Coordinates of C-alpha atoms in Angstrom, one line a residue:
M1 CA 66.4 -34.5 53.4
Y2 CA 63.5 -32.8 55.2
M3 CA 64.3 -29.5 53.5
K4 CA 64.5 -31.1 50.1
W5 CA 61.1 -32.7 50.6
F6 CA 59.7 -29.4 51.8
R7 CA 60.9 -27.5 48.8
K8 CA 59.5 -30.1 46.4
D9 CA 56.1 -30.0 48.2
V10 CA 56.0 -26.2 48.1
I11 CA 56.9 -26.2 44.5
R12 CA 54.2 -28.7 43.6
K13 CA 51.5 -26.6 45.5
I14 CA 52.7 -23.4 43.8
C15 CA 52.5 -25.1 40.4
A16 CA 49.0 -26.4 41.1
W17 CA 47.7 -23.0 42.1
L18 CA 49.3 -21.4 39.1
L19 CA 47.6 -24.0 36.9
I20 CA 44.2 -23.3 38.4
I21 CA 44.6 -19.5 38.0
L22 CA 45.7 -20.0 34.3
L23 CA 42.7 -22.2 33.6
S24 CA 40.4 -19.7 35.2
I25 CA 41.8 -16.9 33.2
S26 CA 41.6 -18.9 29.9
C27 CA 38.0 -19.9 30.6
N28 CA 37.0 -16.3 31.1
L29 CA 38.8 -15.3 27.9
I30 CA 37.2 -18.1 25.9
T31 CA 33.7 -17.6 27.3
P32 CA 32.9 -13.8 27.6
K33 CA 30.0 -12.9 29.9
T34 CA 28.3 -9.8 31.3
V35 CA 29.9 -8.9 34.7
Y36 CA 27.5 -7.8 37.4
A37 CA 28.5 -6.3 40.7
D38 CA 28.6 -8.8 43.5
T39 CA 28.0 -5.9 46.0
T40 CA 26.1 -2.7 45.9
S41 CA 29.2 -0.6 46.5
Q42 CA 30.3 -0.5 42.9
I43 CA 26.8 0.4 41.7
Q44 CA 26.5 3.1 44.3
G45 CA 29.7 4.6 42.8
F46 CA 28.1 4.5 39.3
V47 CA 25.0 6.3 40.5
A48 CA 26.9 8.8 42.6
R49 CA 28.9 9.6 39.5
L50 CA 25.8 10.4 37.5
Y51 CA 24.6 12.8 40.2
N52 CA 27.9 14.5 40.4
V53 CA 28.5 14.7 36.6
C54 CA 25.0 15.3 35.3
L55 CA 23.3 17.2 38.1
S56 CA 26.4 18.8 39.7
R57 CA 25.5 17.7 43.2
T58 CA 25.9 14.9 45.7
P59 CA 23.1 12.4 45.7
D60 CA 20.4 12.4 48.3
A61 CA 20.0 9.2 50.2
E62 CA 16.5 8.4 48.8
G63 CA 17.6 9.0 45.2
I64 CA 20.8 6.9 45.4
N65 CA 19.0 4.0 47.1
Y66 CA 16.2 4.1 44.4
W67 CA 18.6 4.0 41.5
V68 CA 20.9 1.4 43.1
N69 CA 17.9 -0.9 43.6
I70 CA 16.9 -0.3 39.9
L71 CA 20.3 -1.4 38.7
T72 CA 21.0 -4.3 41.1
T73 CA 17.6 -5.8 40.2
N74 CA 18.3 -5.3 36.5
Q75 CA 15.1 -3.3 36.0
K76 CA 17.1 -0.8 33.8
S77 CA 20.5 -0.8 32.1
G78 CA 23.2 1.8 32.6
S79 CA 22.1 3.7 29.5
E80 CA 18.5 3.8 30.6
V81 CA 19.5 5.1 34.0
A82 CA 21.8 7.7 32.5
A83 CA 18.9 8.8 30.2
N84 CA 16.7 9.4 33.3
F85 CA 19.4 11.8 34.5
I86 CA 20.1 13.6 31.2
F87 CA 16.4 14.0 30.4
S88 CA 15.2 14.7 33.9
E89 CA 13.5 18.0 34.7
E90 CA 16.4 19.0 37.0
F91 CA 18.9 18.6 34.1
K92 CA 16.7 20.2 31.4
N93 CA 16.0 23.2 33.7
K94 CA 19.7 24.0 33.4
N95 CA 18.9 25.0 29.8
L96 CA 22.4 24.1 28.6
C97 CA 23.4 25.6 25.3
D98 CA 24.6 23.2 22.6
S99 CA 28.2 23.6 23.6
C100 CA 27.7 23.0 27.3
Y101 CA 25.3 20.1 26.5
I102 CA 28.0 18.3 24.5
D103 CA 30.6 19.0 27.2
S104 CA 28.2 17.4 29.8
L105 CA 27.8 14.3 27.6
Y106 CA 31.5 13.9 27.2
R107 CA 32.0 14.0 31.0
C108 CA 29.1 11.6 31.6
F109 CA 29.7 9.0 28.9
M110 CA 33.4 9.2 28.2
G111 CA 34.7 10.3 31.5
R112 CA 36.8 13.1 30.0
E113 CA 36.7 16.6 28.5
A114 CA 35.7 16.9 24.9
D115 CA 38.3 16.8 22.2
S116 CA 38.0 19.6 19.7
A117 CA 37.4 17.4 16.7
G118 CA 34.7 15.3 18.4
K119 CA 33.0 18.4 19.9
S120 CA 33.0 20.1 16.5
Y121 CA 31.3 17.1 14.9
W122 CA 28.5 16.9 17.4
L123 CA 27.9 20.7 17.3
G124 CA 27.6 20.4 13.6
Q125 CA 25.0 17.7 14.0
L126 CA 22.9 19.8 16.3
S127 CA 23.2 22.9 14.0
N128 CA 21.9 20.7 11.1
G129 CA 18.7 19.8 13.0
V130 CA 19.7 16.6 14.8
T131 CA 17.8 16.3 18.1
R132 CA 19.6 16.2 21.4
G133 CA 18.1 12.8 21.9
E134 CA 19.8 11.5 18.8
V135 CA 23.1 12.9 20.0
F136 CA 22.5 11.2 23.3
N137 CA 22.1 7.9 21.4
G138 CA 25.6 8.3 19.9
F139 CA 27.2 8.9 23.3
S140 CA 25.3 6.2 25.2
R141 CA 26.3 3.6 22.6
S142 CA 30.0 4.5 22.6
Q143 CA 32.7 2.0 23.6
E144 CA 34.0 4.5 26.2
F145 CA 30.7 4.5 28.1
G146 CA 30.7 0.7 27.8
N147 CA 34.1 0.7 29.5
I148 CA 32.8 3.0 32.3
C149 CA 29.8 0.7 32.9
S150 CA 32.0 -2.4 33.0
S151 CA 34.3 -0.8 35.5
Y152 CA 31.3 -0.4 37.9
G153 CA 29.9 -3.8 37.1
V154 CA 26.9 -2.4 35.3
N155 CA 25.3 -3.6 32.1
R156 CA 25.4 -0.8 29.6
G157 CA 22.4 -1.8 27.5
T158 CA 21.0 0.1 24.6
G159 CA 18.0 2.2 23.7
D160 CA 16.6 4.9 21.4
W161 CA 16.0 8.4 22.8
S162 CA 15.9 10.2 19.4
K163 CA 12.4 11.5 20.0
T164 CA 13.0 12.5 23.6
L165 CA 12.3 16.2 24.1
C166 CA 14.8 18.8 25.6
V167 CA 12.7 22.0 25.4
L168 CA 14.8 25.1 26.1
T169 CA 13.0 27.7 28.2
G170 CA 15.8 30.1 29.1
N171 CA 19.5 31.0 28.8
C172 CA 22.3 28.5 29.6
S173 CA 22.9 28.3 33.3
A174 CA 26.5 27.1 32.8
C175 CA 27.9 29.8 30.6
G176 CA 25.1 32.3 30.3
A177 CA 24.7 32.0 26.5
A178 CA 21.4 33.1 25.0
N179 CA 19.4 30.1 23.8
Q180 CA 16.7 30.0 21.1
T181 CA 13.8 29.1 23.5
V182 CA 10.4 27.8 22.9
N183 CA 9.1 31.3 23.9
D184 CA 11.1 32.8 21.1
F185 CA 9.6 30.2 18.7
V186 CA 6.1 31.1 19.7
T187 CA 6.7 34.8 19.8
R188 CA 8.0 34.8 16.2
L189 CA 4.7 33.1 15.1
Y190 CA 2.7 35.8 16.8
D191 CA 4.9 38.5 15.3
I192 CA 5.0 37.2 11.7
C193 CA 1.7 35.4 11.3
L194 CA -0.6 37.5 13.5
N195 CA 1.4 40.8 13.3
R196 CA 1.2 41.5 17.0
A197 CA 3.0 40.7 20.3
P198 CA 1.8 37.6 22.1
D199 CA -0.6 38.0 25.0
A200 CA 0.7 36.5 28.2
G201 CA -2.0 33.8 28.3
G202 CA -1.4 32.8 24.7
L203 CA 2.4 32.6 25.1
A204 CA 2.1 30.5 28.2
Y205 CA -0.4 28.2 26.6
W206 CA 1.7 27.5 23.5
A207 CA 4.9 27.2 25.4
S208 CA 3.3 24.6 27.7
Q209 CA 2.0 22.8 24.7
A210 CA 5.5 22.5 23.4
K211 CA 6.9 21.3 26.8
N212 CA 4.1 18.6 26.9
G213 CA 5.1 17.2 23.5
K214 CA 3.3 19.3 20.9
S215 CA 5.3 19.4 17.7
G216 CA 6.6 22.5 16.0
A217 CA 4.4 21.8 12.9
E218 CA 1.3 21.4 15.1
I219 CA 2.0 24.6 17.0
A220 CA 2.7 26.6 13.8
Y221 CA -0.5 25.1 12.3
G222 CA -2.5 26.7 15.1
F223 CA -1.3 30.1 13.9
V224 CA -1.3 29.8 10.1
F225 CA -4.8 28.2 10.0
S226 CA -6.3 30.3 12.8
T227 CA -9.2 32.6 12.1
E228 CA -7.0 35.6 13.0
F229 CA -4.5 34.7 10.3
K230 CA -7.1 33.8 7.7
N231 CA -8.7 37.2 8.2
N232 CA -5.6 38.8 6.8
N233 CA -6.8 37.6 3.4
L234 CA -3.3 37.5 2.2
C235 CA -2.9 37.2 -1.5
N236 CA -0.8 34.3 -2.8
E237 CA 2.4 36.4 -3.1
H238 CA 2.2 37.7 0.5
F239 CA 1.2 34.3 1.9
V240 CA 4.4 32.8 0.5
E241 CA 6.5 35.7 1.9
C242 CA 5.0 35.1 5.3
M243 CA 5.9 31.4 5.2
Y244 CA 9.5 32.3 4.5
R245 CA 9.7 34.6 7.5
A246 CA 7.8 32.3 9.8
F247 CA 9.6 29.0 9.0
F248 CA 12.9 29.9 7.5
G249 CA 13.6 33.0 9.7
R250 CA 14.6 35.0 6.6
E251 CA 13.4 36.8 3.6
Y252 CA 12.6 34.9 0.5
D253 CA 14.9 34.2 -2.4
A254 CA 13.6 35.0 -5.8
G255 CA 13.7 31.4 -7.2
G256 CA 12.1 29.9 -4.1
K257 CA 9.3 32.4 -4.0
A258 CA 8.6 31.9 -7.7
Y259 CA 8.4 28.2 -7.2
W260 CA 5.8 28.3 -4.3
L261 CA 3.8 31.1 -6.0
A262 CA 3.5 29.1 -9.2
K263 CA 2.1 26.2 -7.2
L264 CA -0.5 28.4 -5.4
N265 CA -1.5 30.1 -8.7
S266 CA -2.0 26.6 -10.3
G267 CA -4.5 25.6 -7.6
A268 CA -2.3 24.1 -4.8
T269 CA -3.9 24.3 -1.3
K270 CA -2.5 26.4 1.4
G271 CA -1.9 23.1 3.2
E272 CA 0.4 21.9 0.4
I273 CA 2.5 25.1 0.7
Y274 CA 2.5 24.8 4.5
S275 CA 3.6 21.2 4.3
G276 CA 6.5 22.1 2.1
F277 CA 7.8 24.7 4.5
V278 CA 7.5 22.7 7.7
S279 CA 9.2 19.6 6.1
S280 CA 12.2 21.7 5.1
K281 CA 15.7 21.5 6.6
E282 CA 15.5 25.0 7.8
F283 CA 12.4 24.4 9.9
Q284 CA 13.9 21.2 11.3
Q285 CA 16.9 23.3 12.4
L286 CA 14.6 25.9 13.9
C287 CA 12.7 23.3 16.0
A288 CA 15.9 21.4 17.1
G289 CA 17.4 24.7 18.2
C290 CA 14.8 25.2 20.8
G291 CA 14.4 21.5 21.7
I292 CA 11.1 20.6 20.1
R293 CA 10.4 18.0 17.4
V294 CA 9.1 18.8 13.9
G295 CA 6.3 16.2 14.0
N296 CA 3.9 15.3 11.1
T297 CA 4.4 17.4 8.0
N298 CA 1.5 16.4 5.8
Y299 CA -1.2 19.0 5.9
N300 CA -2.0 18.9 2.2
A301 CA -5.8 18.7 2.7
S302 CA -6.0 21.9 4.8
D303 CA -7.0 25.0 2.9
F304 CA -8.8 28.3 3.2
G305 CA -10.0 30.9 0.7
K306 CA -9.9 34.7 0.5
Y307 CA -13.0 36.6 1.6
G308 CA -11.8 40.2 1.1
T309 CA -8.9 42.3 0.2
C310 CA -5.3 41.5 1.2
K311 CA -4.3 43.5 4.2
I312 CA -0.8 44.1 2.9
C313 CA -1.4 45.1 -0.8
S314 CA -5.2 45.6 -0.8
S315 CA -5.5 43.2 -3.9
N316 CA -8.8 41.4 -4.2
N317 CA -8.6 37.9 -5.6
V318 CA -11.8 36.4 -4.4
A319 CA -13.9 34.4 -6.8
Q320 CA -16.0 36.4 -9.2
Y321 CA -18.8 33.8 -9.4
S322 CA -20.6 31.4 -7.0
Y323 CA -20.0 27.6 -7.1
S324 CA -21.5 24.5 -5.6
L325 CA -20.0 21.0 -6.4
S326 CA -22.0 17.8 -5.8
I327 CA -22.1 14.2 -6.8
L328 CA -25.3 12.9 -8.4
N329 CA -24.7 9.2 -7.8
Q330 CA -27.5 7.5 -5.8
Y331 CA -25.3 4.7 -4.5
D332 CA -21.8 3.9 -3.4
I333 CA -19.1 4.5 -6.0
Y334 CA -16.7 1.7 -7.1
S335 CA -13.6 1.5 -9.1
G336 CA -14.4 1.5 -12.8
G337 CA -17.9 2.9 -12.0
T338 CA -19.1 6.3 -13.1
V339 CA -19.0 9.4 -10.9
I340 CA -21.5 12.1 -12.0
L341 CA -20.3 15.5 -11.0
A342 CA -22.6 18.6 -11.1
L343 CA -21.0 22.0 -10.8
R344 CA -23.7 24.7 -10.2
T345 CA -22.3 28.1 -11.0
N346 CA -23.2 31.3 -12.7
N347 CA -19.8 31.5 -14.4
P348 CA -20.5 31.5 -18.1
D349 CA -17.0 30.8 -19.2
I350 CA -15.9 27.2 -18.7
N351 CA -12.4 28.0 -19.8
T352 CA -11.8 29.9 -16.5
I353 CA -12.7 26.9 -14.4
Y354 CA -9.9 24.4 -13.5
T355 CA -10.6 21.0 -11.9
D356 CA -8.2 18.8 -10.1
Y357 CA -9.6 15.3 -9.6
G358 CA -7.1 14.1 -7.1
T359 CA -5.4 11.6 -9.3
S360 CA -4.1 10.9 -12.7
D361 CA -5.4 7.3 -12.4
M362 CA -8.7 8.1 -13.8
T363 CA -10.8 7.9 -17.0
M364 CA -13.0 10.7 -18.4
V365 CA -16.2 8.9 -19.4
I366 CA -17.8 11.9 -21.0
A367 CA -15.5 14.7 -22.1
P368 CA -18.0 17.4 -23.0
L369 CA -19.5 19.7 -20.3
F370 CA -23.2 20.5 -20.8
N371 CA -24.7 23.9 -20.0
D372 CA -27.9 24.2 -18.1
V373 CA -28.4 20.4 -17.8
K374 CA -31.3 18.5 -16.4
Y375 CA -30.1 16.0 -13.7
Y376 CA -31.7 13.6 -11.3
D377 CA -32.0 14.8 -7.7
N378 CA -30.8 12.4 -4.9
S379 CA -34.0 13.0 -2.9
I380 CA -36.5 12.0 -5.6
R381 CA -37.1 8.4 -6.6
T382 CA -40.6 7.2 -7.4
S383 CA -41.9 4.6 -9.8
S384 CA -39.8 6.5 -12.4
W385 CA -36.9 8.9 -12.2
Q386 CA -38.1 12.5 -12.1
A387 CA -35.9 15.2 -13.7
I388 CA -35.6 18.6 -12.2
Q389 CA -34.0 21.7 -13.7
S390 CA -30.7 22.8 -12.3
Q391 CA -29.5 26.4 -12.2
T392 CA -27.0 27.1 -15.0
G393 CA -24.0 24.9 -14.5
Y394 CA -22.0 22.0 -15.8
I395 CA -21.9 18.3 -15.5
R396 CA -19.1 15.8 -16.0
T397 CA -18.8 12.1 -15.6
I398 CA -15.5 10.5 -14.6
S399 CA -14.3 7.0 -13.6
Y400 CA -11.6 6.2 -11.0
D401 CA -9.6 3.1 -11.9
T402 CA -8.4 2.4 -8.4
A403 CA -10.2 2.3 -5.0
G404 CA -9.3 5.1 -2.6
T405 CA -10.3 8.5 -1.3
Y406 CA -9.9 11.4 -3.7
T407 CA -10.3 15.1 -3.3
I408 CA -11.9 17.0 -6.2
K409 CA -10.9 20.6 -6.2
V410 CA -12.3 23.3 -8.5
T411 CA -10.6 26.7 -8.9
E412 CA -11.4 29.8 -10.8
R413 CA -8.7 31.4 -12.9
I414 CA -8.3 35.1 -12.3
G415 CA -5.5 36.6 -14.4
D416 CA -2.3 34.6 -13.5
R417 CA -3.8 33.3 -10.2
Q418 CA -6.3 30.6 -9.3
V419 CA -8.7 30.8 -6.4
V420 CA -10.1 27.6 -4.9
V421 CA -13.9 27.8 -5.2
A422 CA -15.1 24.3 -4.3
N423 CA -13.9 21.0 -2.7
L424 CA -15.4 17.6 -2.6
T425 CA -14.2 14.3 -1.3
V426 CA -15.0 11.1 -3.2
T427 CA -14.7 7.6 -1.6
V428 CA -14.2 4.9 -4.2
K429 CA -14.6 1.3 -3.2
D430 CA -13.0 -1.8 -4.8
R431 CA -15.3 -3.1 -7.4
T432 CA -13.6 -6.5 -7.8
A433 CA -13.8 -7.2 -4.1
A434 CA -17.5 -6.2 -4.0
E435 CA -18.3 -8.3 -7.0
N436 CA -16.7 -11.4 -5.6
A437 CA -18.5 -10.9 -2.3
W438 CA -21.8 -10.4 -4.0
Y439 CA -21.5 -13.5 -6.2
D440 CA -20.5 -15.6 -3.2
S441 CA -23.4 -14.4 -1.1
V442 CA -26.0 -15.1 -3.8
I443 CA -24.6 -18.6 -4.5
A444 CA -24.7 -19.3 -0.8
S445 CA -28.3 -18.0 -0.4
E446 CA -29.8 -19.5 -3.5
T447 CA -28.2 -22.9 -3.9
N448 CA -27.2 -25.9 -1.7
S449 CA -25.0 -29.0 -2.1
S450 CA -28.0 -31.2 -2.8
M451 CA -28.9 -29.4 -6.0
T452 CA -27.7 -30.5 -9.4
D453 CA -25.8 -27.9 -11.5
Q454 CA -28.9 -27.4 -13.7
Q455 CA -31.0 -26.7 -10.6
K456 CA -28.4 -24.3 -9.3
M457 CA -28.3 -22.3 -12.5
S458 CA -32.1 -22.2 -12.7
A459 CA -32.3 -20.9 -9.1
L460 CA -29.7 -18.2 -9.8
C461 CA -31.5 -17.1 -13.0
S462 CA -34.7 -16.8 -11.1
Y463 CA -32.9 -14.6 -8.5
V464 CA -31.6 -12.3 -11.2
M465 CA -35.1 -12.0 -12.8
K466 CA -36.7 -11.2 -9.5
N467 CA -34.2 -8.7 -8.1
F468 CA -33.1 -6.5 -11.0
K469 CA -34.7 -3.7 -13.0
Y470 CA -34.0 -3.4 -16.7
D471 CA -32.9 -0.6 -18.8
A472 CA -34.8 0.5 -21.9
N473 CA -31.8 2.6 -22.9
D474 CA -33.0 4.8 -25.7
G475 CA -29.6 6.3 -26.4
T476 CA -30.2 9.7 -24.8
Y477 CA -27.6 11.1 -22.4
L478 CA -30.2 11.4 -19.6
V479 CA -30.9 7.7 -19.6
F480 CA -27.2 7.0 -20.0
L481 CA -26.4 9.0 -16.9
T482 CA -29.1 7.6 -14.7
T483 CA -28.3 4.0 -15.7
N484 CA -24.6 4.4 -14.9
V485 CA -24.6 5.8 -11.4
G486 CA -22.9 2.8 -9.9
P487 CA -22.3 -0.9 -10.0
W488 CA -25.2 -3.0 -11.0
W489 CA -25.3 -5.0 -7.7
E490 CA -26.1 -1.7 -5.9
V491 CA -28.2 0.1 -8.5
K492 CA -30.0 -3.0 -9.7
Q493 CA -30.6 -1.6 -13.2
I494 CA -29.3 -3.8 -16.1
D495 CA -30.0 -4.7 -19.7
C496 CA -29.7 -8.1 -21.4
W497 CA -26.0 -7.7 -21.9
D498 CA -25.4 -7.2 -18.1
A499 CA -27.8 -10.1 -17.4
T500 CA -25.8 -12.4 -19.7
D501 CA -22.5 -11.4 -18.0
I502 CA -24.0 -12.2 -14.6
M503 CA -25.2 -15.7 -15.7
C504 CA -21.8 -16.5 -17.3
D505 CA -20.0 -15.4 -14.1
F506 CA -22.3 -17.6 -12.0
A507 CA -21.5 -20.5 -14.3
S508 CA -17.8 -19.9 -14.0
R509 CA -18.0 -19.8 -10.2
L510 CA -19.8 -23.2 -10.3
G511 CA -17.0 -24.6 -12.6
L512 CA -19.1 -24.6 -15.7
K513 CA -18.4 -23.5 -19.2
S514 CA -20.7 -20.8 -20.8
E515 CA -21.0 -18.5 -23.7
W516 CA -23.1 -15.6 -25.0
T517 CA -25.9 -16.5 -27.5
Y518 CA -27.7 -14.1 -29.7
G519 CA -31.5 -14.2 -29.2
N520 CA -32.3 -13.6 -32.9
Y521 CA -33.9 -10.2 -32.3
L522 CA -32.6 -6.7 -31.9
N523 CA -29.6 -6.6 -29.5
H524 CA -30.9 -9.4 -27.2
Y525 CA -28.5 -12.0 -25.7
Y526 CA -28.7 -14.8 -23.2
A527 CA -26.3 -17.2 -21.6
T528 CA -25.7 -20.8 -22.8
V529 CA -24.3 -23.0 -20.0
Y530 CA -22.8 -26.4 -20.7
I531 CA -23.6 -29.1 -18.2
D532 CA -22.5 -32.6 -18.8
G533 CA -22.0 -31.7 -22.5
V534 CA -25.5 -30.3 -23.0
G535 CA -26.1 -26.6 -23.5
Y536 CA -28.8 -25.0 -21.4
E537 CA -30.3 -21.6 -22.1
Y538 CA -30.6 -19.0 -19.2
D539 CA -32.2 -15.8 -20.3
A540 CA -32.2 -13.5 -17.2
S541 CA -33.6 -10.4 -19.0
P542 CA -37.3 -9.8 -19.6
Y543 CA -38.6 -8.4 -22.9
S544 CA -41.8 -7.0 -24.2
D545 CA -44.3 -8.5 -26.6
S546 CA -42.5 -6.7 -29.4
N547 CA -39.3 -8.5 -28.5
I548 CA -37.5 -5.3 -27.3
V549 CA -37.8 -3.5 -24.0
T550 CA -39.3 -0.1 -24.7
E551 CA -39.8 1.2 -21.2
W552 CA -38.7 0.5 -17.6
D553 CA -39.8 -2.9 -16.5
Y554 CA -40.1 -2.9 -12.7
V555 CA -39.8 -6.6 -12.0
L556 CA -39.6 -6.1 -8.2
E557 CA -40.7 -3.0 -6.3

């Protein structure tokens, strides 16, 4: 009897324990969670493994205590700690070749030797210009590394190390393979661009710049746009050939050379050609091979001219004439406004001068170019505009449709080549935004809420009459040019048509209807504004006794 009860009791207890275990397991299956180590021993094992696999040594007490504390307090994930090992100076100083680098990542993140297919894939990525940081991303995000982290009770985490540098400074310490180092990168620039061996100080300087994060494009820029390189006075043909050797590590192909040469001969800047080469796949591979990043590849605005004969072929393609490009506008330039360009030159043949205005979004206001023109100097403004005689040259007016910064470039055509002879930057502001701001500011300063609409319009009309000068436009080009140097709110020179526009715009902003009304004498208009069904006349343009403005009327000096 006793034995029967004992067996039943034991069976009940065993069943109860089994039920608890099953429930616990099912809960864990249903509700997954991140597992953290309940002791430091597992994390110590994780850190010790990184020391052993990545740095090929046993951890020092200080180092392992530091990293264990970082992980146990969740300051960094497993991936972040692994990155600190792989991108440490100690690891980078091993200068592992691509093959040994991939082997090391397999051991660290997958706990095994590389399989041939996987290794071949990653080596292909590196040879195509993928950075070592990008390859690290792939391994650190793998399921196998996640499994390793879980086995040690560590949160794998994620991150992006694609821009992390692994600059190579010597041969591989693991297999002895010769690496393409940053010293090789710099030495080639000295050899090809400056045609000499590097001096010790220069080589050390540029190599340290690379190790400290300077990009490949920035380092190469220091050579191609240096005074020493410019003094070579390379013709367009030899400049292109130099770019091939410096950035592609090879001689030019006929089609490629013809393409770049045509761009230079059509007026492209040296910076545009340089940008094309440093943004190429070949230059990306060159940079990745020695562990540096390509960096910014837009150097289009950079340029330099020739000041003597080419040191390779002794050709002389300097400009044959002198040039000076300037803007005659007195005030800020706005979209839709006129830009007056004066090109002073002793070149008698306009057909040999090519101008790039920096955009196709532009309107030519005056197509003809005028020889030996009179123009208005920026420094002279008295009670009337004074004309001064320019040296022989040309003038052209253009209008940019869109606000922005534009570079105007003038080149002289010499045979099948073009030499840049003048550059000028034009800043164009947004006219609509400026108009709106001006209207709002005048309404705010000249009117208030206690005024009637009629009083507001009268106050605004008085403001225009007091603050603007008026154009007696006699139809000559000289007056036309001087009266169109910018928007009226800056220049403050208008005629009755402008004044009528202004008054109608004020009315619209006050919620009133308006229209133009002919003044019954030659070409004179004023605004009719309707307030409560009644039309009120607002003439904001003065006129002479003969009912037509025949000279400048300076209403306010």
